[in-house]
CSV table of C-alpha atoms and ligand atoms in Angstrom, one decimal:
chain,number,residue,atom,x,y,z
A,1,UNK,CA,0.0,0.0,0.0
A,2,UNK,CA,1.3,3.4,-0.9
A,3,UNK,CA,2.2,5.8,1.9
A,4,UNK,CA,-0.6,8.3,0.8
A,5,UNK,CA,-3.2,5.6,1.0
A,6,UNK,CA,-2.1,4.5,4.4
A,7,UNK,CA,-2.2,8.1,5.7
A,8,UNK,CA,-5.7,8.6,4.3
A,9,UNK,CA,-6.9,5.4,5.8
A,10,UNK,CA,-5.5,6.3,9.2
A,11,UNK,CA,-7.0,9.8,9.0
A,12,UNK,CA,-10.5,8.3,8.3
A,13,UNK,CA,-10.0,5.9,11.2
A,14,UNK,CA,-9.0,8.7,13.5
A,15,UNK,CA,-12.1,10.8,12.6
A,16,UNK,CA,-14.4,7.8,13.0
A,17,UNK,CA,-12.9,7.1,16.5
A,18,UNK,CA,-13.4,10.8,17.5
A,19,UNK,CA,-17.0,10.7,16.3
A,20,UNK,CA,-17.6,7.5,18.3
A,21,UNK,CA,-16.0,9.1,21.4
A,22,UNK,CA,-18.3,12.1,21.0
A,23,UNK,CA,-21.3,9.9,20.6
A,24,UNK,CA,-20.6,8.3,24.0
A,25,UNK,CA,-21.8,11.3,26.0
A,26,UNK,CA,-25.0,12.5,27.6
A,27,UNK,CA,-25.8,15.9,29.1
A,28,UNK,CA,-28.4,15.8,31.8
A,29,UNK,CA,-30.1,18.7,33.6
A,30,UNK,CA,-32.1,17.5,36.6
A,31,UNK,CA,-33.5,18.9,39.9
A,32,UNK,CA,-31.0,19.0,42.8
A,33,UNK,CA,-31.2,16.2,45.4
A,34,UNK,CA,-33.2,14.1,42.9
A,35,UNK,CA,-31.2,10.9,42.1
A,36,UNK,CA,-29.5,8.1,44.0
A,37,UNK,CA,-25.8,8.5,44.6
A,38,UNK,CA,-24.9,5.6,42.3
A,39,UNK,CA,-27.4,6.0,39.5
A,40,UNK,CA,-25.1,7.8,37.1
A,41,UNK,CA,-22.1,5.6,37.9
A,42,UNK,CA,-24.2,2.5,37.2
A,43,UNK,CA,-25.5,3.9,33.9
A,44,UNK,CA,-22.0,4.9,32.8
A,45,UNK,CA,-20.6,1.4,33.7
A,46,UNK,CA,-23.5,-0.4,31.9
A,47,UNK,CA,-23.4,1.7,28.7
A,48,UNK,CA,-19.9,3.3,28.5
A,49,UNK,CA,-21.7,6.7,28.0
A,50,UNK,CA,-20.0,9.5,29.9
A,51,UNK,CA,-22.6,11.7,31.7
A,52,UNK,CA,-22.3,15.4,32.5
A,53,UNK,CA,-24.9,16.1,35.2
A,54,UNK,CA,-26.0,19.6,36.1
A,55,UNK,CA,-28.8,20.6,38.6
A,56,UNK,CA,-31.4,23.3,39.0
A,57,UNK,CA,-34.1,24.0,41.6
A,58,UNK,CA,-36.7,25.9,39.6
A,59,UNK,CA,-39.0,25.3,36.7
A,60,UNK,CA,-38.6,28.9,35.7
A,61,UNK,CA,-34.8,28.5,35.4
A,62,UNK,CA,-35.1,25.4,33.3
A,63,UNK,CA,-37.8,27.0,31.1
A,64,UNK,CA,-35.6,30.0,30.4
A,65,UNK,CA,-32.8,27.8,29.2
A,66,UNK,CA,-35.1,25.7,27.0
A,67,UNK,CA,-36.8,28.6,25.4
A,68,UNK,CA,-33.5,30.3,24.6
A,69,UNK,CA,-32.5,27.2,22.7
A,70,UNK,CA,-29.1,25.4,22.4
A,71,UNK,CA,-29.2,24.6,26.1
A,72,UNK,CA,-26.7,21.8,25.4
A,73,UNK,CA,-28.8,19.4,27.3
A,74,UNK,CA,-29.9,16.0,26.0
A,75,UNK,CA,-32.3,15.2,28.8
A,76,UNK,CA,-34.2,17.5,31.1
A,77,UNK,CA,-36.8,17.1,33.9
A,78,UNK,CA,-39.6,19.7,33.7
A,79,UNK,CA,-42.7,19.5,35.9
A,80,UNK,CA,-45.7,18.4,33.7
A,81,UNK,CA,-47.6,21.7,33.9
A,82,UNK,CA,-44.6,23.6,32.6
A,83,UNK,CA,-43.8,20.9,30.1
A,84,UNK,CA,-47.2,21.3,28.5
A,85,UNK,CA,-46.5,24.8,27.2
A,86,UNK,CA,-42.9,23.9,26.4
A,87,UNK,CA,-44.3,21.2,24.1
A,88,UNK,CA,-46.5,23.8,22.4
A,89,UNK,CA,-43.4,26.0,21.9
A,90,UNK,CA,-41.7,23.0,20.1
A,91,UNK,CA,-39.0,22.6,22.8
A,92,UNK,CA,-39.2,18.7,22.9
A,93,UNK,CA,-38.9,15.9,20.4
A,94,UNK,CA,-41.3,13.0,20.4
A,95,UNK,CA,-39.9,9.9,22.1
A,96,UNK,CA,-39.1,6.8,20.1
A,97,UNK,CA,-41.0,4.3,22.2
A,98,UNK,CA,-39.4,1.4,20.4
A,99,UNK,CA,-36.3,2.3,22.3
A,100,UNK,CA,-38.1,2.3,25.7
A,101,UNK,CA,-39.1,-1.3,26.5
A,102,UNK,CA,-39.3,-0.4,30.3
A,103,UNK,CA,-42.2,2.0,29.5
A,104,UNK,CA,-44.4,-1.0,30.3
A,105,UNK,CA,-43.4,-0.6,33.9
A,106,UNK,CA,-45.1,2.7,34.3
A,107,UNK,CA,-48.5,2.9,36.1
A,108,UNK,CA,-51.2,3.4,33.4
A,109,UNK,CA,-53.3,5.5,35.7
A,110,UNK,CA,-50.4,8.0,36.4
A,111,UNK,CA,-49.5,8.1,32.7
A,112,UNK,CA,-53.2,8.7,31.9
A,113,UNK,CA,-53.1,11.7,34.3
A,114,UNK,CA,-50.0,13.2,32.7
A,115,UNK,CA,-51.5,12.7,29.3
A,116,UNK,CA,-53.7,15.8,30.0
A,117,UNK,CA,-50.4,17.7,29.7
A,118,UNK,CA,-48.9,15.7,26.8
A,119,UNK,CA,-51.5,14.0,24.7
A,120,UNK,CA,-50.7,10.3,24.1
A,121,UNK,CA,-47.6,10.6,26.3
A,122,UNK,CA,-45.7,11.4,23.2
A,123,UNK,CA,-42.9,13.6,24.5
A,124,UNK,CA,-42.1,12.5,28.1
A,125,UNK,CA,-42.3,9.8,30.8
A,126,UNK,CA,-42.9,10.3,34.5
A,127,UNK,CA,-39.7,10.4,36.5
A,128,UNK,CA,-41.0,10.9,40.1
A,129,UNK,CA,-43.9,12.7,41.6
A,130,UNK,CA,-44.7,14.3,44.9
A,131,UNK,CA,-46.6,17.0,46.8
A,132,UNK,CA,-45.9,20.5,48.0
A,133,UNK,CA,-46.5,20.7,51.7
A,134,UNK,CA,-45.1,21.8,55.0
A,135,UNK,CA,-41.9,20.6,56.7
A,136,UNK,CA,-41.3,21.6,60.3
A,137,UNK,CA,-39.1,21.0,63.3
A,138,UNK,CA,-41.4,19.2,65.8
A,139,UNK,CA,-39.6,20.4,68.9
A,140,UNK,CA,-39.3,24.1,68.0
A,141,UNK,CA,-42.8,24.4,66.7
A,142,UNK,CA,-44.2,22.7,69.9
A,143,UNK,CA,-42.1,25.0,72.0
A,144,UNK,CA,-43.6,28.1,70.4
A,145,UNK,CA,-47.1,27.1,69.6
A,146,UNK,CA,-47.8,24.4,72.1
A,147,UNK,CA,-49.2,20.9,71.6
A,148,UNK,CA,-52.2,22.2,69.8
A,149,UNK,CA,-50.1,23.8,67.0
A,150,UNK,CA,-52.0,23.3,63.7
A,151,UNK,CA,-49.3,21.2,62.1
A,152,UNK,CA,-51.9,19.6,59.8
A,153,UNK,CA,-53.0,22.9,58.2
A,154,UNK,CA,-51.8,25.8,56.0
A,155,UNK,CA,-52.7,27.9,59.1
A,156,UNK,CA,-49.3,26.9,60.5
A,157,UNK,CA,-47.7,29.4,58.2
A,158,UNK,CA,-50.5,31.6,56.7
A,159,UNK,CA,-52.0,32.6,60.0
A,160,UNK,CA,-50.0,35.7,60.8
A,161,UNK,CA,-50.0,35.1,64.5
A,162,UNK,CA,-48.5,31.6,64.1
A,163,UNK,CA,-45.9,33.0,61.6
A,164,UNK,CA,-45.0,35.7,64.0
A,165,UNK,CA,-44.4,33.2,66.8
A,166,UNK,CA,-42.2,31.0,64.5
A,167,UNK,CA,-40.2,33.8,62.9
A,168,UNK,CA,-37.3,33.6,65.4
A,169,UNK,CA,-36.6,29.9,64.6
A,170,UNK,CA,-36.8,30.6,60.9
A,171,UNK,CA,-39.4,30.3,58.2
A,172,UNK,CA,-38.6,29.7,54.5
A,173,UNK,CA,-40.8,29.2,51.5
A,174,UNK,CA,-40.2,27.9,48.0
A,175,UNK,CA,-39.3,30.5,45.4
A,176,UNK,CA,-41.9,29.0,43.1
A,177,UNK,CA,-44.8,31.4,42.3
A,178,UNK,CA,-47.0,28.8,40.7
A,179,UNK,CA,-46.9,26.8,43.8
A,180,UNK,CA,-46.9,29.4,46.6
A,181,UNK,CA,-49.6,31.6,45.3
A,182,UNK,CA,-52.1,28.7,44.8
A,183,UNK,CA,-51.3,27.4,48.3
A,184,UNK,CA,-52.2,30.8,49.8
A,185,UNK,CA,-55.3,30.8,47.6
A,186,UNK,CA,-56.3,27.4,49.0
A,187,UNK,CA,-55.9,28.7,52.6
A,188,UNK,CA,-58.2,31.6,51.7
A,189,UNK,CA,-60.8,29.2,50.4
A,190,UNK,CA,-60.2,30.1,46.7
A,191,UNK,CA,-59.9,27.5,44.0
A,192,UNK,CA,-56.1,27.0,43.8
A,193,UNK,CA,-56.4,26.3,40.1
A,194,UNK,CA,-58.0,29.6,39.4
A,195,UNK,CA,-56.1,31.7,36.9
A,196,UNK,CA,-57.9,34.9,37.7
A,197,UNK,CA,-55.3,37.7,38.4
A,198,UNK,CA,-57.7,39.0,41.1
A,199,UNK,CA,-57.3,35.7,43.0
A,200,UNK,CA,-53.5,36.0,42.7
A,201,UNK,CA,-53.7,39.4,44.2
A,202,UNK,CA,-55.6,38.2,47.2
A,203,UNK,CA,-52.9,35.6,47.8
A,204,UNK,CA,-50.2,38.1,47.5
A,205,UNK,CA,-52.0,40.3,50.1
A,206,UNK,CA,-52.0,37.4,52.4
A,207,UNK,CA,-48.3,36.9,51.9
A,208,UNK,CA,-47.7,40.6,52.6
A,209,UNK,CA,-49.0,39.9,56.1
A,210,UNK,CA,-46.5,37.1,56.8
A,211,UNK,CA,-43.6,38.5,54.8
A,212,UNK,CA,-41.9,40.1,57.7
A,213,UNK,CA,-41.7,36.7,59.3
A,214,UNK,CA,-40.2,34.9,56.3
A,215,UNK,CA,-36.4,34.5,56.6
A,216,UNK,CA,-35.9,33.5,52.9
A,217,UNK,CA,-37.4,32.4,49.6
A,218,UNK,CA,-35.4,29.5,48.2
A,219,UNK,CA,-36.1,26.1,46.7
A,220,UNK,CA,-33.2,23.9,47.8
A,221,UNK,CA,-31.4,25.5,50.7
A,222,UNK,CA,-34.1,24.4,53.1
A,223,UNK,CA,-33.1,20.8,53.2
A,224,UNK,CA,-29.9,21.3,55.1
A,225,UNK,CA,-31.3,24.2,57.1
A,226,UNK,CA,-34.2,22.2,58.3
A,227,UNK,CA,-31.9,19.2,59.1
A,228,UNK,CA,-29.5,21.4,61.0
A,229,UNK,CA,-32.1,23.3,63.0
A,230,UNK,CA,-31.3,26.6,61.2
A,231,UNK,CA,-35.0,27.0,60.2
A,232,UNK,CA,-38.0,25.4,61.8
A,233,UNK,CA,-40.7,25.7,59.2
A,234,UNK,CA,-40.7,25.5,55.4
A,235,UNK,CA,-43.1,25.1,52.5
A,236,UNK,CA,-41.2,22.5,50.4
A,237,UNK,CA,-41.3,19.4,48.3
A,238,UNK,CA,-42.2,16.1,50.0
A,239,UNK,CA,-39.1,14.1,49.4
A,240,UNK,CA,-36.8,17.0,50.2
A,241,UNK,CA,-38.4,17.3,53.7
A,242,UNK,CA,-37.9,13.5,54.2
A,243,UNK,CA,-34.3,13.9,53.1
A,244,UNK,CA,-33.9,16.7,55.8
A,245,UNK,CA,-35.4,14.3,58.3
A,246,UNK,CA,-32.9,11.6,57.3
A,247,UNK,CA,-29.9,14.0,57.4
A,248,UNK,CA,-30.9,15.2,60.9
A,249,UNK,CA,-31.2,11.5,62.0
A,250,UNK,CA,-27.8,10.8,60.6
A,251,UNK,CA,-26.3,13.8,62.3
A,252,UNK,CA,-27.9,12.7,65.5
A,253,UNK,CA,-28.4,16.4,66.4
A,254,UNK,CA,-31.7,16.1,68.3
A,255,UNK,CA,-33.6,17.7,65.4
A,256,UNK,CA,-36.9,15.9,64.6
A,257,UNK,CA,-38.3,16.9,61.2
A,258,UNK,CA,-41.9,16.1,60.1
A,259,UNK,CA,-43.8,16.5,56.8
A,260,UNK,CA,-47.4,17.3,56.5
A,261,UNK,CA,-49.8,17.5,53.6
A,262,UNK,CA,-52.2,20.2,54.9
A,263,UNK,CA,-55.7,19.0,55.5
A,264,UNK,CA,-57.1,21.7,53.2
A,265,UNK,CA,-55.3,20.0,50.3
A,266,UNK,CA,-52.0,20.5,48.5
A,267,UNK,CA,-50.5,20.5,45.0
A,268,UNK,CA,-49.4,17.2,43.6
A,269,UNK,CA,-47.0,17.3,40.7
A,270,UNK,CA,-45.2,15.1,38.2
A,271,UNK,CA,-41.7,15.6,37.0
A,272,UNK,CA,-41.1,14.3,33.5
A,273,UNK,CA,-38.1,13.0,31.5
A,274,UNK,CA,-38.0,14.8,28.2
A,275,UNK,CA,-35.5,15.3,25.3
A,276,UNK,CA,-35.0,18.8,23.8
A,277,UNK,CA,-35.6,19.0,20.1
A,278,UNK,CA,-32.0,20.2,19.6
A,279,UNK,CA,-30.4,17.5,21.7
A,280,UNK,CA,-27.2,16.2,20.2
A,281,UNK,CA,-27.3,12.8,21.9
A,282,UNK,CA,-31.0,11.8,21.7
A,283,UNK,CA,-30.1,8.2,21.3
A,284,UNK,CA,-28.2,8.2,24.6
A,285,UNK,CA,-31.0,10.1,26.3
A,286,UNK,CA,-33.4,7.3,25.3
A,287,UNK,CA,-31.0,4.8,26.8
A,288,UNK,CA,-31.0,6.8,30.1
A,289,UNK,CA,-34.7,7.1,30.2
A,290,UNK,CA,-35.1,3.3,29.7
A,291,UNK,CA,-32.4,2.7,32.3
A,292,UNK,CA,-34.1,4.7,35.0
A,293,UNK,CA,-37.5,3.1,34.2
A,294,UNK,CA,-35.9,-0.3,35.3
A,295,UNK,CA,-37.7,-1.3,38.5
A,296,UNK,CA,-34.6,-1.7,40.6
A,297,UNK,CA,-33.0,1.5,39.4
A,298,UNK,CA,-36.1,3.6,40.1
A,299,UNK,CA,-36.7,1.9,43.5
A,300,UNK,CA,-33.1,2.7,44.4
A,301,UNK,CA,-33.8,6.4,43.5
A,302,UNK,CA,-37.0,6.5,45.6
A,303,UNK,CA,-35.2,4.8,48.5
A,304,UNK,CA,-32.6,7.5,48.4
A,305,UNK,CA,-34.6,10.7,47.6
A,306,UNK,CA,-38.0,9.8,49.2
A,307,UNK,CA,-40.1,11.0,46.2
A,308,UNK,CA,-42.9,8.8,44.9
A,309,UNK,CA,-42.5,6.5,42.0
A,310,UNK,CA,-45.0,5.7,39.3
A,311,UNK,CA,-43.2,2.5,38.4
A,312,UNK,CA,-45.4,-0.5,39.3
A,313,UNK,CA,-42.8,-3.3,39.6
A,314,UNK,CA,-40.6,-0.9,41.6
A,315,UNK,CA,-43.2,-0.8,44.4
A,316,UNK,CA,-42.1,-4.3,45.5
A,317,UNK,CA,-38.5,-3.0,45.8
A,318,UNK,CA,-39.2,0.2,47.7
A,319,UNK,CA,-38.5,0.3,51.4
A,320,UNK,CA,-41.6,-0.6,53.4
A,321,UNK,CA,-41.1,2.5,55.6
A,322,UNK,CA,-41.4,4.7,52.5
A,323,UNK,CA,-44.4,2.8,51.0
A,324,UNK,CA,-46.2,3.1,54.4
A,325,UNK,CA,-45.6,6.8,54.8
A,326,UNK,CA,-48.7,8.8,53.9
A,327,UNK,CA,-46.6,11.8,53.1
A,328,UNK,CA,-45.0,10.0,50.3
A,329,UNK,CA,-47.7,7.6,49.1
A,330,UNK,CA,-50.9,9.4,50.3
A,331,UNK,CA,-54.1,7.5,51.1
A,332,UNK,CA,-57.0,7.8,48.6
A,333,UNK,CA,-58.8,10.1,51.1
A,334,UNK,CA,-55.8,12.5,51.0
A,335,UNK,CA,-55.3,12.1,47.3
A,336,UNK,CA,-58.9,13.3,46.8
A,337,UNK,CA,-57.8,16.7,48.3
A,338,UNK,CA,-54.8,17.1,46.1
A,339,UNK,CA,-54.9,19.4,43.1
A,340,UNK,CA,-52.7,19.4,39.9
A,341,UNK,CA,-51.4,22.6,38.4
A,342,UNK,CA,-53.2,24.3,35.5
A,343,UNK,CA,-51.2,25.2,32.5
A,344,UNK,CA,-50.6,29.0,32.8
A,345,UNK,CA,-50.7,30.8,29.5
A,346,UNK,CA,-48.3,33.6,28.9
A,347,UNK,CA,-50.7,36.3,30.2
A,348,UNK,CA,-51.6,34.4,33.5
A,349,UNK,CA,-47.9,33.4,33.9
A,350,UNK,CA,-46.9,37.1,33.8
A,351,UNK,CA,-49.7,38.0,36.3
A,352,UNK,CA,-48.7,35.3,38.8
A,353,UNK,CA,-45.0,36.2,38.5
A,354,UNK,CA,-45.8,39.9,39.0
A,355,UNK,CA,-47.6,39.1,42.3
A,356,UNK,CA,-44.8,37.0,43.4
A,357,UNK,CA,-42.2,39.7,42.7
A,358,UNK,CA,-44.3,42.1,44.7
A,359,UNK,CA,-44.4,39.5,47.6
A,360,UNK,CA,-40.6,39.2,47.5
A,361,UNK,CA,-39.8,42.8,47.1
A,362,UNK,CA,-42.6,44.2,49.2
A,363,UNK,CA,-43.5,46.6,46.4
B,401,LIG,N1,-35.1,18.3,45.2
B,401,LIG,C1,-36.0,17.8,44.1
B,401,LIG,C2,-37.2,18.6,44.0
B,401,LIG,C3,-38.0,18.2,42.9
B,401,LIG,C4,-39.2,19.0,42.9
B,401,LIG,N2,-39.9,19.0,41.7
B,401,LIG,C5,-40.6,20.2,41.6
B,401,LIG,C6,-42.0,20.1,41.3
B,401,LIG,C7,-42.6,21.4,41.2
B,401,LIG,N3,-43.9,21.4,40.8
């Protein structure tokens, strides 16, 4: 073989290897504290795909990246109500279900519920679901409000006298307008799914009363703060509060954390695995989706992050303590009081965000 031919052949080979190396990557953008500690490692070992894993703690942040385009992510995890309008904006590609044999593991009822956000479940599958409720430090709340503290009610935070008494031990709320404003509406007896800006206003007026007692608005810091006793009350996501309880128990620091789904009702939500239209590694994203829909992998995730799974065979592999906890797998009676988020159109989204900004800035 002539030297030129050999050189050309080796160049082609080098290019092919480089392309293959590039193909073996996957860029994931997921919620913080939302995966087992060994999930990524196991996936990389099984597939040889190298994962870059970034985290966020707000649907709004994820949405801004997706709508700007070229996020660089191959797999993201929007909540279903946000995903619905992102699908309309053309942000996600349809899934190739022939590459997802483990789809059969997902509960048909839950997939039916999320089909109201994604007709035919064409663009996404359920990752985990949960509720937005109240986490609190049992000792500090009892010290300040006594044994009859309304720990089963939104009154624990939205009653301004209660909030005032708990202010010194620290109150935080999620920085999530489409969750906090409806929770306040529910406490006021207004339909939490209402999209009437006048109802948002009533909720923001209620928040104005307790605002002086709120230490901060943040959607992930509360896990450690609750575990360490640095705050005593938070509105947060179910599994996060249980993680705080777990961290406190591990630290053996005398902090006892509890989670309550208020008796008035609470938001239940579904976080979805979806592939952006401009994903460069969609094939690998499909492999990851199928990997986490494996019963053992998804059970390992729930056993670590304490959020609920919609994977039927995984239920046999989830710790009994988690299955039996009504804060994670609520009874039918409690489920009947949960609401799911409406899809806010651009106008109502602006209105709810405006009220939230006014709550946070006091203007
Ligand atoms: N730490 C993980 C929290 C995941 C919460 N998902 C948010 C759902 C909001 N509707």
